[in-house]
């Protein structure tokens, strides 16, 4: 069962991306999908090609998310450019591990960034419990050390086949996510974040997961100058992936102090 988690409202390195003939983040190996790769494919009309300026407030921390497609990242350069945090892909399904995970995860922390790990979910392949356990066993854990962000489950369009929702009903999808969130929360003492887009969530989950949205902070994907409508069940966002130029660029709601408190699970700082 998902326990309650109070959300207090406070309001150039060269990347080793896929070739130009491929959509960035598409796999060079089986199960090697980058965060947002399928959202870009299905919601390409909203993708921006230039870095958006003055998105919300200058005080909000900037960060990036990376995967194997980004290879060896120059983390000191990222820190010097103003990045405060990073999320690193750890796993996908129950068989894929990012071969660059250790260097990316440790390198970001060594450069002074607060970092976390994410899991690319394949809900039709195995249970939420199995994938949360695999993620937890291969880098997806959390601790209150002050420089580790909660793990993230990346929920987006099915990269295999035509059915965007993995052939699952909204009720079945909500049950899968509930399994993942509960398993992760029971192991680490806090719920994971959920990364998704409004279009995917409303189509594949809808209103079937109000208990999940009450405890899992939202990381919204929308490549634009505004966040726009939020997915069903959330009235605030905690992180926002707003650009895919170079590295994927993200913002956290709140301030650097709020980011540090979020890392230690003192508070979350969602923005309405």
Coordinates of N, CA and C in Angstrom, one line a residue, residues 23-191:
X23 N 16.6 9.7 -34.5 CA 16.0 10.6 -33.6 C 16.9 10.5 -32.3
X24 N 17.3 11.6 -31.7 CA 18.1 11.6 -30.5 C 17.4 10.7 -29.4
X25 N 18.2 9.8 -28.8 CA 17.7 9.0 -27.8 C 17.2 7.6 -28.3
X26 N 17.1 7.4 -29.6 CA 16.7 6.1 -30.1 C 17.8 5.1 -29.9
X27 N 17.5 3.9 -29.7 CA 18.5 2.9 -29.2 C 19.6 2.5 -30.2
X28 N 20.8 2.5 -29.7 CA 21.9 2.0 -30.5 C 22.1 0.5 -30.1
X29 N 21.4 0.1 -29.0 CA 21.4 -1.3 -28.5 C 20.0 -1.6 -28.0
X30 N 19.6 -2.8 -27.9 CA 18.3 -3.2 -27.5 C 18.0 -2.5 -26.1
X31 N 16.8 -2.0 -25.9 CA 16.4 -1.4 -24.6 C 17.2 -0.3 -24.2
X32 N 17.7 0.5 -25.1 CA 18.6 1.7 -24.8 C 17.9 3.0 -25.2
X33 N 16.7 3.2 -24.6 CA 15.9 4.4 -24.9 C 16.2 5.5 -23.9
X34 N 16.4 6.7 -24.4 CA 16.7 7.9 -23.5 C 15.3 8.5 -23.1
X35 N 15.4 9.1 -21.9 CA 14.2 9.8 -21.4 C 13.7 10.8 -22.4
X36 N 12.4 10.7 -22.7 CA 11.8 11.7 -23.6 C 11.9 11.3 -25.1
X37 N 12.6 10.3 -25.4 CA 12.8 9.9 -26.8 C 11.5 9.6 -27.5
X38 N 10.6 9.0 -26.8 CA 9.3 8.6 -27.5 C 8.3 9.8 -27.4
X39 N 8.4 10.7 -26.4 CA 7.6 11.9 -26.3 C 8.0 12.8 -27.5
X40 N 9.3 12.9 -27.8 CA 9.7 13.7 -28.9 C 9.2 13.2 -30.2
X41 N 9.1 11.9 -30.3 CA 8.7 11.2 -31.6 C 7.2 11.5 -31.8
X42 N 6.4 11.4 -30.7 CA 4.9 11.4 -30.8 C 4.4 12.9 -30.6
X43 N 5.1 13.7 -30.0 CA 4.7 15.1 -29.7 C 5.6 16.1 -30.3
X44 N 6.2 15.7 -31.5 CA 7.3 16.5 -32.1 C 6.9 17.9 -32.4
X45 N 5.6 18.2 -32.5 CA 5.2 19.5 -32.8 C 5.5 20.5 -31.7
X46 N 5.8 20.1 -30.5 CA 6.0 21.0 -29.4 C 7.5 21.1 -29.1
X47 N 8.4 20.4 -29.8 CA 9.8 20.4 -29.5 C 10.4 21.7 -30.0
X48 N 11.2 22.3 -29.1 CA 11.9 23.6 -29.5 C 13.3 23.2 -29.8
X49 N 13.9 24.0 -30.7 CA 15.3 23.7 -31.2 C 16.3 24.6 -30.5
X50 N 15.8 25.7 -29.9 CA 16.7 26.7 -29.3 C 16.4 26.7 -27.8
X51 N 17.4 26.9 -27.0 CA 17.2 26.9 -25.5 C 16.3 28.0 -25.1
X52 N 15.3 27.7 -24.3 CA 14.3 28.7 -23.9 C 14.9 29.5 -22.8
X53 N 14.7 30.8 -22.9 CA 15.2 31.8 -21.9 C 14.0 32.3 -21.0
X54 N 14.4 32.7 -19.8 CA 13.4 33.3 -18.9 C 12.1 32.5 -18.8
X55 N 12.3 31.2 -18.5 CA 11.1 30.3 -18.5 C 10.2 30.6 -17.3
X56 N 10.7 30.7 -16.1 CA 9.9 30.9 -14.9 C 10.6 32.0 -14.1
X57 N 11.4 31.6 -13.2 CA 12.2 32.6 -12.4 C 13.7 32.2 -12.5
X58 N 14.5 33.2 -12.4 CA 16.0 33.0 -12.5 C 16.5 32.2 -11.3
X59 N 15.7 32.1 -10.2 CA 16.2 31.4 -9.0 C 16.0 29.9 -9.1
X60 N 15.2 29.5 -10.1 CA 15.0 28.0 -10.1 C 16.2 27.3 -10.6
X61 N 16.6 26.2 -9.9 CA 17.8 25.5 -10.3 C 17.7 24.8 -11.7
X62 N 18.7 24.9 -12.4 CA 18.8 24.2 -13.8 C 19.6 22.9 -13.7
X63 N 19.2 22.0 -14.5 CA 19.9 20.7 -14.5 C 19.7 20.0 -15.9
X64 N 20.3 18.8 -16.0 CA 20.2 18.0 -17.2 C 19.9 16.6 -16.9
X65 N 19.4 15.8 -17.9 CA 19.3 14.4 -17.7 C 20.1 13.7 -18.8
X66 N 20.7 12.6 -18.5 CA 21.6 12.0 -19.5 C 21.4 10.4 -19.5
X67 N 21.8 9.8 -20.6 CA 21.8 8.4 -20.7 C 23.0 7.9 -21.4
X68 N 23.0 6.7 -21.9 CA 24.2 6.2 -22.6 C 24.5 7.0 -23.9
X69 N 23.4 7.6 -24.4 CA 23.6 8.3 -25.7 C 24.5 9.6 -25.5
X70 N 24.7 10.0 -24.2 CA 25.5 11.1 -23.9 C 26.9 10.8 -23.6
X71 N 27.2 9.5 -23.4 CA 28.6 9.0 -23.2 C 29.3 9.6 -22.0
X72 N 30.5 10.0 -22.2 CA 31.3 10.6 -21.2 C 31.0 12.1 -21.1
X73 N 30.4 12.5 -20.0 CA 30.0 13.9 -19.8 C 31.1 14.6 -19.1
X74 N 31.4 15.8 -19.6 CA 32.3 16.7 -18.9 C 31.5 17.4 -17.8
X75 N 31.5 16.8 -16.6 CA 30.6 17.3 -15.5 C 31.2 18.6 -15.0
X76 N 32.5 18.8 -14.8 CA 32.9 20.1 -14.3 C 32.4 21.3 -15.2
X77 N 32.4 21.0 -16.6 CA 31.9 22.0 -17.5 C 30.4 22.3 -17.3
X78 N 29.7 21.2 -17.0 CA 28.2 21.4 -16.8 C 28.0 22.2 -15.5
X79 N 28.8 21.9 -14.5 CA 28.7 22.6 -13.2 C 29.0 24.1 -13.5
X80 N 30.1 24.4 -14.2 CA 30.5 25.7 -14.5 C 29.5 26.5 -15.3
X81 N 28.7 25.8 -16.1 CA 27.7 26.4 -16.9 C 26.4 26.8 -16.1
X82 N 26.4 26.4 -14.8 CA 25.3 26.7 -14.0 C 24.3 25.6 -13.6
X83 N 24.7 24.4 -14.0 CA 23.8 23.2 -13.7 C 23.9 22.9 -12.2
X84 N 22.8 22.6 -11.5 CA 22.8 22.3 -10.1 C 22.5 20.8 -9.9
X85 N 21.8 20.2 -10.8 CA 21.4 18.8 -10.6 C 21.4 18.0 -11.9
X86 N 21.4 16.7 -11.8 CA 21.3 15.8 -12.9 C 20.6 14.5 -12.6
X87 N 19.9 14.0 -13.6 CA 19.4 12.6 -13.5 C 20.0 11.8 -14.5
X88 N 20.4 10.5 -14.2 CA 21.1 9.6 -15.0 C 20.3 8.4 -15.2
X89 N 20.2 7.9 -16.5 CA 19.5 6.7 -16.7 C 20.3 5.5 -16.1
X90 N 19.6 4.7 -15.4 CA 20.2 3.5 -14.8 C 19.8 2.2 -15.5
X91 N 18.5 2.1 -15.7 CA 17.9 0.8 -16.2 C 16.7 1.0 -17.1
X92 N 16.4 -0.1 -17.8 CA 15.2 -0.2 -18.6 C 14.7 -1.6 -18.6
X93 N 13.4 -1.7 -18.3 CA 12.8 -3.0 -18.2 C 13.4 -3.8 -17.0
X94 N 13.8 -5.1 -17.3 CA 14.5 -5.9 -16.3 C 15.8 -6.5 -16.9
X95 N 16.3 -5.9 -17.9 CA 17.5 -6.5 -18.6 C 18.5 -5.5 -19.0
X96 N 18.2 -4.3 -19.1 CA 19.1 -3.3 -19.6 C 19.7 -2.4 -18.4
X97 N 21.0 -2.2 -18.5 CA 21.7 -1.3 -17.6 C 22.6 -0.4 -18.4
X98 N 22.5 0.9 -18.1 CA 23.3 1.9 -18.8 C 24.8 1.6 -18.6
X99 N 25.6 1.4 -19.6 CA 27.0 1.1 -19.4 C 27.8 2.3 -18.9
X100 N 27.3 3.5 -19.1 CA 27.9 4.7 -18.6 C 27.4 5.2 -17.2
X101 N 26.5 4.4 -16.6 CA 25.8 4.9 -15.4 C 26.8 5.3 -14.3
X102 N 27.7 4.4 -14.0 CA 28.6 4.7 -12.9 C 29.4 5.9 -13.1
X103 N 30.0 6.1 -14.2 CA 30.8 7.3 -14.5 C 30.0 8.5 -14.6
X104 N 28.8 8.4 -15.1 CA 27.9 9.6 -15.2 C 27.3 10.0 -13.8
X105 N 26.9 9.0 -13.0 CA 26.3 9.2 -11.7 C 27.4 9.7 -10.7
X106 N 28.5 9.1 -10.7 CA 29.5 9.5 -9.7 C 30.2 10.8 -10.2
X107 N 30.4 10.9 -11.5 CA 31.0 12.1 -12.0 C 30.2 13.4 -11.8
X108 N 28.9 13.3 -11.9 CA 28.0 14.5 -11.6 C 28.1 14.9 -10.1
X109 N 28.1 13.9 -9.2 CA 28.2 14.2 -7.8 C 29.6 14.8 -7.5
X110 N 30.7 14.3 -8.1 CA 32.0 14.8 -7.8 C 32.2 16.2 -8.3
X111 N 31.4 16.6 -9.3 CA 31.4 18.0 -9.8 C 30.5 18.9 -9.0
X112 N 29.9 18.4 -8.0 CA 29.1 19.2 -7.1 C 27.6 19.3 -7.4
X113 N 27.1 18.4 -8.3 CA 25.7 18.4 -8.7 C 25.0 17.4 -7.8
X114 N 23.8 17.8 -7.4 CA 22.9 16.8 -6.8 C 22.3 15.9 -7.8
X115 N 22.4 14.6 -7.7 CA 22.0 13.7 -8.8 C 21.1 12.6 -8.3
X116 N 20.4 12.1 -9.3 CA 19.5 10.9 -9.1 C 19.5 10.0 -10.3
X117 N 18.8 8.9 -10.2 CA 18.8 7.9 -11.3 C 17.3 7.8 -11.8
X118 N 17.2 7.4 -13.1 CA 15.9 7.1 -13.6 C 15.8 5.8 -14.3
X119 N 14.6 5.2 -14.4 CA 14.3 3.9 -15.0 C 13.3 4.1 -16.1
X120 N 13.6 3.7 -17.3 CA 12.7 3.7 -18.5 C 11.8 2.5 -18.4
X121 N 10.5 2.7 -18.1 CA 9.6 1.7 -17.8 C 9.1 1.0 -19.1
X122 N 8.9 -0.3 -19.0 CA 8.3 -1.1 -20.1 C 7.2 -1.9 -19.5
X123 N 6.0 -1.3 -19.2 CA 5.0 -1.9 -18.4 C 4.5 -3.2 -18.9
X124 N 4.6 -3.5 -20.2 CA 4.0 -4.8 -20.8 C 5.0 -5.9 -20.7
X125 N 6.3 -5.6 -20.3 CA 7.3 -6.7 -20.2 C 7.3 -7.4 -18.9
X126 N 7.1 -6.8 -17.8 CA 7.2 -7.4 -16.5 C 6.4 -6.5 -15.5
X127 N 6.3 -7.0 -14.3 CA 5.5 -6.3 -13.3 C 6.2 -5.0 -12.8
X128 N 5.4 -4.1 -12.3 CA 5.9 -2.9 -11.6 C 6.9 -3.3 -10.5
X129 N 6.5 -4.3 -9.7 CA 7.4 -4.7 -8.6 C 8.7 -5.2 -9.1
X130 N 8.7 -6.0 -10.2 CA 9.9 -6.5 -10.8 C 10.8 -5.4 -11.3
X131 N 10.2 -4.4 -12.0 CA 11.1 -3.4 -12.5 C 11.6 -2.4 -11.4
X132 N 10.7 -2.1 -10.4 CA 11.2 -1.3 -9.3 C 12.4 -1.9 -8.6
X133 N 12.3 -3.3 -8.4 CA 13.3 -4.0 -7.8 C 14.6 -4.0 -8.6
X134 N 14.5 -4.2 -9.9 CA 15.6 -4.2 -10.8 C 16.3 -2.8 -10.8
X135 N 15.5 -1.8 -10.9 CA 16.0 -0.4 -10.8 C 16.7 -0.2 -9.5
X136 N 16.1 -0.6 -8.4 CA 16.7 -0.4 -7.0 C 18.0 -1.1 -6.9
X137 N 18.1 -2.3 -7.5 CA 19.3 -3.1 -7.4 C 20.5 -2.6 -8.3
X138 N 20.2 -1.7 -9.2 CA 21.2 -1.3 -10.2 C 21.3 0.2 -10.3
X139 N 21.4 0.8 -9.1 CA 21.7 2.3 -9.1 C 20.5 3.2 -8.8
X140 N 19.3 2.7 -8.6 CA 18.2 3.6 -8.5 C 17.8 3.9 -7.1
X141 N 18.6 3.6 -6.1 CA 18.3 3.9 -4.7 C 18.3 5.3 -4.3
X142 N 17.9 5.6 -3.1 CA 17.9 6.9 -2.6 C 18.4 6.9 -1.1
X143 N 19.1 7.9 -0.7 CA 19.5 8.1 0.7 C 19.4 9.6 1.0
X144 N 19.3 9.9 2.3 CA 19.2 11.2 2.8 C 20.5 11.9 3.0
X145 N 21.5 11.6 2.1 CA 22.8 12.2 2.3 C 22.9 13.6 1.8
X146 N 21.9 14.2 1.2 CA 21.9 15.6 0.7 C 22.3 15.8 -0.7
X147 N 22.8 14.7 -1.4 CA 23.2 14.9 -2.8 C 22.6 13.8 -3.7
X148 N 21.6 13.1 -3.1 CA 20.9 12.1 -3.9 C 19.4 12.4 -4.0
X149 N 19.0 12.5 -5.3 CA 17.6 12.8 -5.6 C 16.8 11.5 -5.6
X150 N 15.5 11.5 -5.4 CA 14.7 10.2 -5.5 C 14.8 9.7 -6.9
X151 N 14.6 8.4 -7.0 CA 14.6 7.7 -8.3 C 13.3 8.2 -9.0
X152 N 13.4 8.0 -10.4 CA 12.3 8.4 -11.3 C 11.9 7.2 -12.1
X153 N 10.6 7.1 -12.3 CA 10.1 6.1 -13.3 C 9.6 6.9 -14.5
X154 N 10.2 6.6 -15.6 CA 10.0 7.3 -16.9 C 8.9 6.6 -17.6
X155 N 7.7 7.2 -17.7 CA 6.5 6.6 -18.4 C 6.2 7.4 -19.6
X156 N 6.3 6.8 -20.8 CA 6.1 7.5 -22.0 C 5.6 6.4 -23.1
X157 N 5.5 6.9 -24.3 CA 4.9 6.1 -25.4 C 5.8 4.8 -25.6
X158 N 5.1 3.7 -25.9 CA 5.7 2.4 -26.1 C 6.7 2.5 -27.3
X159 N 7.9 2.2 -27.1 CA 8.9 2.3 -28.2 C 8.9 1.1 -29.1
X160 N 8.1 0.1 -28.7 CA 8.0 -1.2 -29.5 C 6.6 -1.4 -30.0
X161 N 6.3 -1.2 -31.2 CA 5.0 -1.4 -31.7 C 4.2 -0.2 -31.8
X162 N 2.9 -0.3 -32.2 CA 2.0 0.8 -32.4 C 1.2 1.3 -31.2
X163 N 1.0 0.4 -30.3 CA 0.1 0.7 -29.2 C 0.9 1.6 -28.1
X164 N 0.5 2.9 -28.1 CA 1.2 3.8 -27.2 C 1.2 3.5 -25.8
X165 N 0.1 2.8 -25.4 CA -0.1 2.4 -24.0 C 0.2 1.0 -23.6
X166 N 1.1 0.4 -24.5 CA 1.6 -1.0 -24.2 C 0.5 -2.0 -24.2
X167 N -0.7 -1.7 -24.9 CA -1.8 -2.7 -24.9 C -2.5 -2.8 -23.6
X168 N -2.3 -1.8 -22.7 CA -2.9 -1.9 -21.4 C -4.1 -0.9 -21.2
X169 N -5.1 -1.2 -20.5 CA -6.1 -0.3 -20.2 C -5.6 0.7 -19.1
X170 N -6.4 1.8 -18.9 CA -6.0 2.8 -17.9 C -5.9 2.1 -16.5
X171 N -6.9 1.3 -16.2 CA -6.9 0.6 -14.9 C -5.7 -0.3 -14.7
X172 N -5.3 -1.0 -15.8 CA -4.2 -1.9 -15.7 C -2.9 -1.1 -15.6
X173 N -2.8 0.0 -16.4 CA -1.6 0.8 -16.3 C -1.4 1.5 -14.9
X174 N -2.5 1.9 -14.4 CA -2.5 2.5 -13.0 C -2.0 1.5 -12.0
X175 N -2.5 0.3 -12.1 CA -2.1 -0.8 -11.2 C -0.6 -1.1 -11.3
X176 N -0.1 -1.1 -12.6 CA 1.3 -1.3 -12.8 C 2.2 -0.2 -12.1
X177 N 1.8 1.0 -12.3 CA 2.5 2.1 -11.7 C 2.4 2.1 -10.2
X178 N 1.2 1.7 -9.7 CA 1.0 1.6 -8.2 C 2.0 0.6 -7.7
X179 N 2.2 -0.5 -8.4 CA 3.1 -1.6 -8.0 C 4.5 -1.0 -7.9
X180 N 4.9 -0.3 -8.9 CA 6.3 0.2 -9.0 C 6.5 1.2 -7.8
X181 N 5.5 2.2 -7.7 CA 5.7 3.2 -6.7 C 5.7 2.6 -5.3
X182 N 4.8 1.7 -5.0 CA 4.8 1.0 -3.7 C 6.1 0.2 -3.4
X183 N 6.5 -0.5 -4.3 CA 7.8 -1.3 -4.1 C 8.9 -0.4 -3.9
X184 N 9.1 0.7 -4.6 CA 10.2 1.6 -4.4 C 10.1 2.3 -3.1
X185 N 8.9 2.8 -2.7 CA 8.7 3.5 -1.5 C 8.9 2.6 -0.3
X186 N 8.5 1.4 -0.3 CA 8.7 0.4 0.8 C 10.2 0.2 1.0
X187 N 11.0 0.2 -0.1 CA 12.4 -0.1 0.0 C 13.2 1.1 0.5
X188 N 12.9 2.3 0.0 CA 13.7 3.5 0.2 C 13.1 4.5 1.1
X189 N 11.9 4.4 1.5 CA 11.3 5.3 2.5 C 10.7 6.5 1.9
X190 N 10.7 6.6 0.6 CA 10.0 7.7 -0.1 C 9.6 7.3 -1.5
X191 N 8.6 8.0 -2.0 CA 8.0 7.6 -3.3 C 9.0 8.1 -4.4

